[in-house]
PDB file of C-alpha atoms in Angstrom:
ATOM      1  CA  GLN L  59     -12.352  -4.851  14.576  1.00 88.00           C
ATOM      2  CA  VAL L  60     -10.472  -4.444  11.666  1.00 91.00           C
ATOM      3  CA  GLN L  61      -6.633  -5.388  12.018  1.00 93.00           C
ATOM      4  CA  LEU L  62      -4.308  -4.760   9.010  1.00 95.00           C
ATOM      5  CA  VAL L  63      -0.882  -6.254   9.368  1.00 96.00           C
ATOM      6  CA  GLU L  64       1.826  -5.269   7.063  1.00 98.00           C
ATOM      7  CA  SER L  65       5.102  -7.104   6.421  1.00 98.00           C
ATOM      8  CA  GLY L  66       7.833  -7.518   3.657  1.00 98.00           C
ATOM      9  CA  GLY L  67       9.626  -4.245   4.188  1.00 98.00           C
ATOM     10  CA  GLY L  68      13.571  -4.058   4.629  1.00 98.00           C
ATOM     11  CA  LEU L  69      16.765  -2.458   3.371  1.00 98.00           C
ATOM     12  CA  VAL L  70      17.492  -2.587  -0.341  1.00 98.00           C
ATOM     13  CA  GLN L  71      19.832  -0.843  -2.683  1.00 98.00           C
ATOM     14  CA  ALA L  72      18.464   1.693  -5.218  1.00 98.00           C
ATOM     15  CA  GLY L  73      17.242  -0.206  -8.346  1.00 98.00           C
ATOM     16  CA  GLY L  74      16.224  -3.190  -6.131  1.00 98.00           C
ATOM     17  CA  SER L  75      12.896  -4.826  -5.566  1.00 98.00           C
ATOM     18  CA  LEU L  76      10.659  -5.500  -2.673  1.00 98.00           C
ATOM     19  CA  ARG L  77       7.230  -6.983  -2.138  1.00 98.00           C
ATOM     20  CA  LEU L  78       5.083  -5.852   0.644  1.00 98.00           C
ATOM     21  CA  SER L  79       2.175  -7.920   1.919  1.00 98.00           C
ATOM     22  CA  CYS L  80      -0.963  -6.741   4.063  1.00 97.00           C
ATOM     23  CA  ALA L  81      -3.061  -9.277   6.122  1.00 97.00           C
ATOM     24  CA  ALA L  82      -6.499  -8.171   6.765  1.00 95.00           C
ATOM     25  CA  SER L  83      -9.028  -9.516   9.336  1.00 93.00           C
ATOM     26  CA  GLY L  84     -12.245  -8.231  10.773  1.00 92.00           C
ATOM     27  CA  VAL L  85     -13.561  -6.785   7.233  1.00 89.00           C
ATOM     28  CA  THR L  86     -14.891  -8.384   4.203  1.00 89.00           C
ATOM     29  CA  PHE L  87     -11.854  -7.713   2.401  1.00 91.00           C
ATOM     30  CA  SER L  88     -13.404  -8.577  -1.094  1.00 90.00           C
ATOM     31  CA  ARG L  89     -15.949  -5.690  -0.749  1.00 93.00           C
ATOM     32  CA  ASN L  90     -13.479  -3.091   0.003  1.00 94.00           C
ATOM     33  CA  THR L  91     -11.125  -0.853  -2.208  1.00 95.00           C
ATOM     34  CA  MET L  92      -7.672  -1.205  -0.539  1.00 96.00           C
ATOM     35  CA  GLY L  93      -4.667   0.873  -0.766  1.00 97.00           C
ATOM     36  CA  TRP L  94      -1.081   1.528  -0.054  1.00 98.00           C
ATOM     37  CA  PHE L  95       0.268   4.755   1.690  1.00 98.00           C
ATOM     38  CA  ARG L  96       3.517   5.851   3.001  1.00 98.00           C
ATOM     39  CA  GLN L  97       4.935   8.100   5.396  1.00 98.00           C
ATOM     40  CA  ALA L  98       8.738   9.373   5.148  1.00 98.00           C
ATOM     41  CA  THR L  99      10.310  10.846   8.246  1.00 97.00           C
ATOM     42  CA  GLY L 100       9.359  14.438   8.748  1.00 97.00           C
ATOM     43  CA  LYS L 101       6.837  14.349   6.065  1.00 97.00           C
ATOM     44  CA  GLU L 102       2.946  13.799   5.944  1.00 97.00           C
ATOM     45  CA  ARG L 103       1.424  10.316   4.997  1.00 97.00           C
ATOM     46  CA  GLU L 104       0.818  10.145   1.101  1.00 97.00           C
ATOM     47  CA  PHE L 105      -1.160   7.998  -1.067  1.00 97.00           C
ATOM     48  CA  VAL L 106       0.787   5.432  -3.026  1.00 98.00           C
ATOM     49  CA  ALA L 107      -1.774   3.202  -4.812  1.00 97.00           C
ATOM     50  CA  TYR L 108      -5.159   1.458  -4.575  1.00 96.00           C
ATOM     51  CA  ILE L 109      -7.077  -1.425  -6.095  1.00 96.00           C
ATOM     52  CA  THR L 110     -10.830  -1.512  -6.561  1.00 93.00           C
ATOM     53  CA  ARG L 111     -12.999  -4.173  -4.965  1.00 87.00           C
ATOM     54  CA  SER L 112     -14.951  -5.300  -7.900  1.00 73.00           C
ATOM     55  CA  THR L 113     -13.250  -4.530 -11.168  1.00 68.00           C
ATOM     56  CA  ASP L 114      -9.633  -4.547  -9.897  1.00 75.00           C
ATOM     57  CA  ASN L 115      -9.035  -1.070 -11.429  1.00 93.00           C
ATOM     58  CA  THR L 116      -5.909   0.344 -10.115  1.00 96.00           C
ATOM     59  CA  VAL L 117      -4.574   3.831  -9.551  1.00 96.00           C
ATOM     60  CA  TYR L 118      -1.153   5.015  -8.786  1.00 97.00           C
ATOM     61  CA  ALA L 119       0.571   8.159  -7.532  1.00 97.00           C
ATOM     62  CA  ASP L 120       2.524   9.737 -10.143  1.00 97.00           C
ATOM     63  CA  SER L 121       5.796   9.213  -8.285  1.00 98.00           C
ATOM     64  CA  VAL L 122       5.411   5.351  -8.414  1.00 98.00           C
ATOM     65  CA  LYS L 123       3.729   4.875 -11.714  1.00 98.00           C
ATOM     66  CA  GLY L 124       5.359   2.217 -13.836  1.00 98.00           C
ATOM     67  CA  ARG L 125       7.500   1.076 -10.873  1.00 98.00           C
ATOM     68  CA  PHE L 126       4.966  -0.443  -8.342  1.00 98.00           C
ATOM     69  CA  THR L 127       2.135  -2.959  -8.872  1.00 97.00           C
ATOM     70  CA  ILE L 128      -0.716  -3.245  -6.412  1.00 97.00           C
ATOM     71  CA  SER L 129      -2.587  -6.462  -6.397  1.00 95.00           C
ATOM     72  CA  ARG L 130      -4.930  -8.554  -4.083  1.00 95.00           C
ATOM     73  CA  ASP L 131      -5.818 -12.093  -3.320  1.00 93.00           C
ATOM     74  CA  ASN L 132      -9.371 -12.073  -1.960  1.00 92.00           C
ATOM     75  CA  ALA L 133      -9.159 -15.694  -1.080  1.00 93.00           C
ATOM     76  CA  LYS L 134      -6.324 -15.057   1.346  1.00 95.00           C
ATOM     77  CA  ASN L 135      -7.651 -11.567   2.486  1.00 95.00           C
ATOM     78  CA  THR L 136      -4.279 -10.269   1.393  1.00 96.00           C
ATOM     79  CA  LEU L 137      -3.100  -6.993  -0.397  1.00 97.00           C
ATOM     80  CA  TYR L 138       0.237  -6.855  -2.049  1.00 97.00           C
ATOM     81  CA  LEU L 139       2.681  -4.203  -3.480  1.00 98.00           C
ATOM     82  CA  GLN L 140       5.364  -5.225  -5.747  1.00 98.00           C
ATOM     83  CA  MET L 141       8.016  -2.476  -5.830  1.00 98.00           C
ATOM     84  CA  ASN L 142      10.674  -2.443  -8.451  1.00 98.00           C
ATOM     85  CA  SER L 143      13.286   0.049  -9.315  1.00 98.00           C
ATOM     86  CA  LEU L 144      13.275   1.384  -5.964  1.00 98.00           C
ATOM     87  CA  LYS L 145      14.716   4.919  -5.434  1.00 98.00           C
ATOM     88  CA  PRO L 146      16.064   6.545  -2.110  1.00 98.00           C
ATOM     89  CA  GLU L 147      12.976   8.737  -2.116  1.00 98.00           C
ATOM     90  CA  ASP L 148      10.865   5.666  -1.829  1.00 98.00           C
ATOM     91  CA  THR L 149      12.142   5.315   1.815  1.00 98.00           C
ATOM     92  CA  ALA L 150       9.281   5.322   4.147  1.00 98.00           C
ATOM     93  CA  VAL L 151       6.831   3.309   6.380  1.00 98.00           C
ATOM     94  CA  TYR L 152       4.476   1.710   4.339  1.00 98.00           C
ATOM     95  CA  TYR L 153       0.806   1.151   5.429  1.00 98.00           C
ATOM     96  CA  CYS L 154      -2.233  -0.345   3.961  1.00 97.00           C
ATOM     97  CA  ASN L 155      -5.791   0.668   4.604  1.00 97.00           C
ATOM     98  CA  ARG L 156      -9.273   0.549   3.073  1.00 95.00           C
ATOM     99  CA  VAL L 157      -9.714   3.506   0.842  1.00 95.00           C
ATOM    100  CA  ILE L 158     -12.182   6.092   0.850  1.00 92.00           C
ATOM    101  CA  GLY L 159     -12.290   9.432  -1.552  1.00 88.00           C
ATOM    102  CA  ILE L 160     -11.422   8.251  -4.961  1.00 80.00           C
ATOM    103  CA  SER L 161     -10.209  11.665  -5.972  1.00 86.00           C
ATOM    104  CA  THR L 162      -8.317  12.118  -2.935  1.00 90.00           C
ATOM    105  CA  PRO L 163      -7.642   8.748  -1.403  1.00 93.00           C
ATOM    106  CA  MET L 164      -7.509   8.387   2.327  1.00 92.00           C
ATOM    107  CA  GLY L 165      -7.531   5.774   4.729  1.00 92.00           C
ATOM    108  CA  PHE L 166     -10.586   4.734   6.621  1.00 92.00           C
ATOM    109  CA  ASP L 167      -9.296   2.424   9.454  1.00 91.00           C
ATOM    110  CA  PRO L 168      -7.005   3.123  12.211  1.00 91.00           C
ATOM    111  CA  TRP L 169      -3.269   2.735  10.952  1.00 93.00           C
ATOM    112  CA  GLY L 170      -1.358  -0.326  11.597  1.00 92.00           C
ATOM    113  CA  GLN L 171       2.217  -0.275  12.602  1.00 95.00           C
ATOM    114  CA  GLY L 172       3.424  -0.339   8.850  1.00 97.00           C
ATOM    115  CA  THR L 173       6.485  -1.844   7.543  1.00 98.00           C
ATOM    116  CA  LEU L 174       9.706   0.112   6.973  1.00 98.00           C
ATOM    117  CA  VAL L 175      11.149   0.268   3.416  1.00 98.00           C
ATOM    118  CA  THR L 176      14.772   1.712   3.335  1.00 98.00           C
ATOM    119  CA  VAL L 177      16.470   2.414   0.132  1.00 98.00           C
ATOM    120  CA  SER L 178      20.174   3.031   0.047  1.00 97.00           C
ATOM    121  CA  SER L 179      21.895   5.068  -2.815  1.00 94.00           C
TER     122      SER L 179
END
């Protein structure tokens, strides 16, 4: 079964940086488009970014474009999200998942526990 374990969240001041990691098991990681999603308190989960399996093309939500960078290490079955210039509105629980639906990206597998990012103003 697929297991996705996110880590790297924490409390950071506005303007700061964090790097999230997602360790994947039970899936052929290199064959899948992988992505990050986030859910703020009281809001629906939203797409953040994805990276394709073969060409490593990346797509970002407008709200994070230019500040966040998604990357992957297929040898380690690990997905990353480098977050710079963080804003209070980036505060959310961040999740990784296999991505389906390129035009409207959605997660494919059951969601993991996520990792909480809190940005103070």
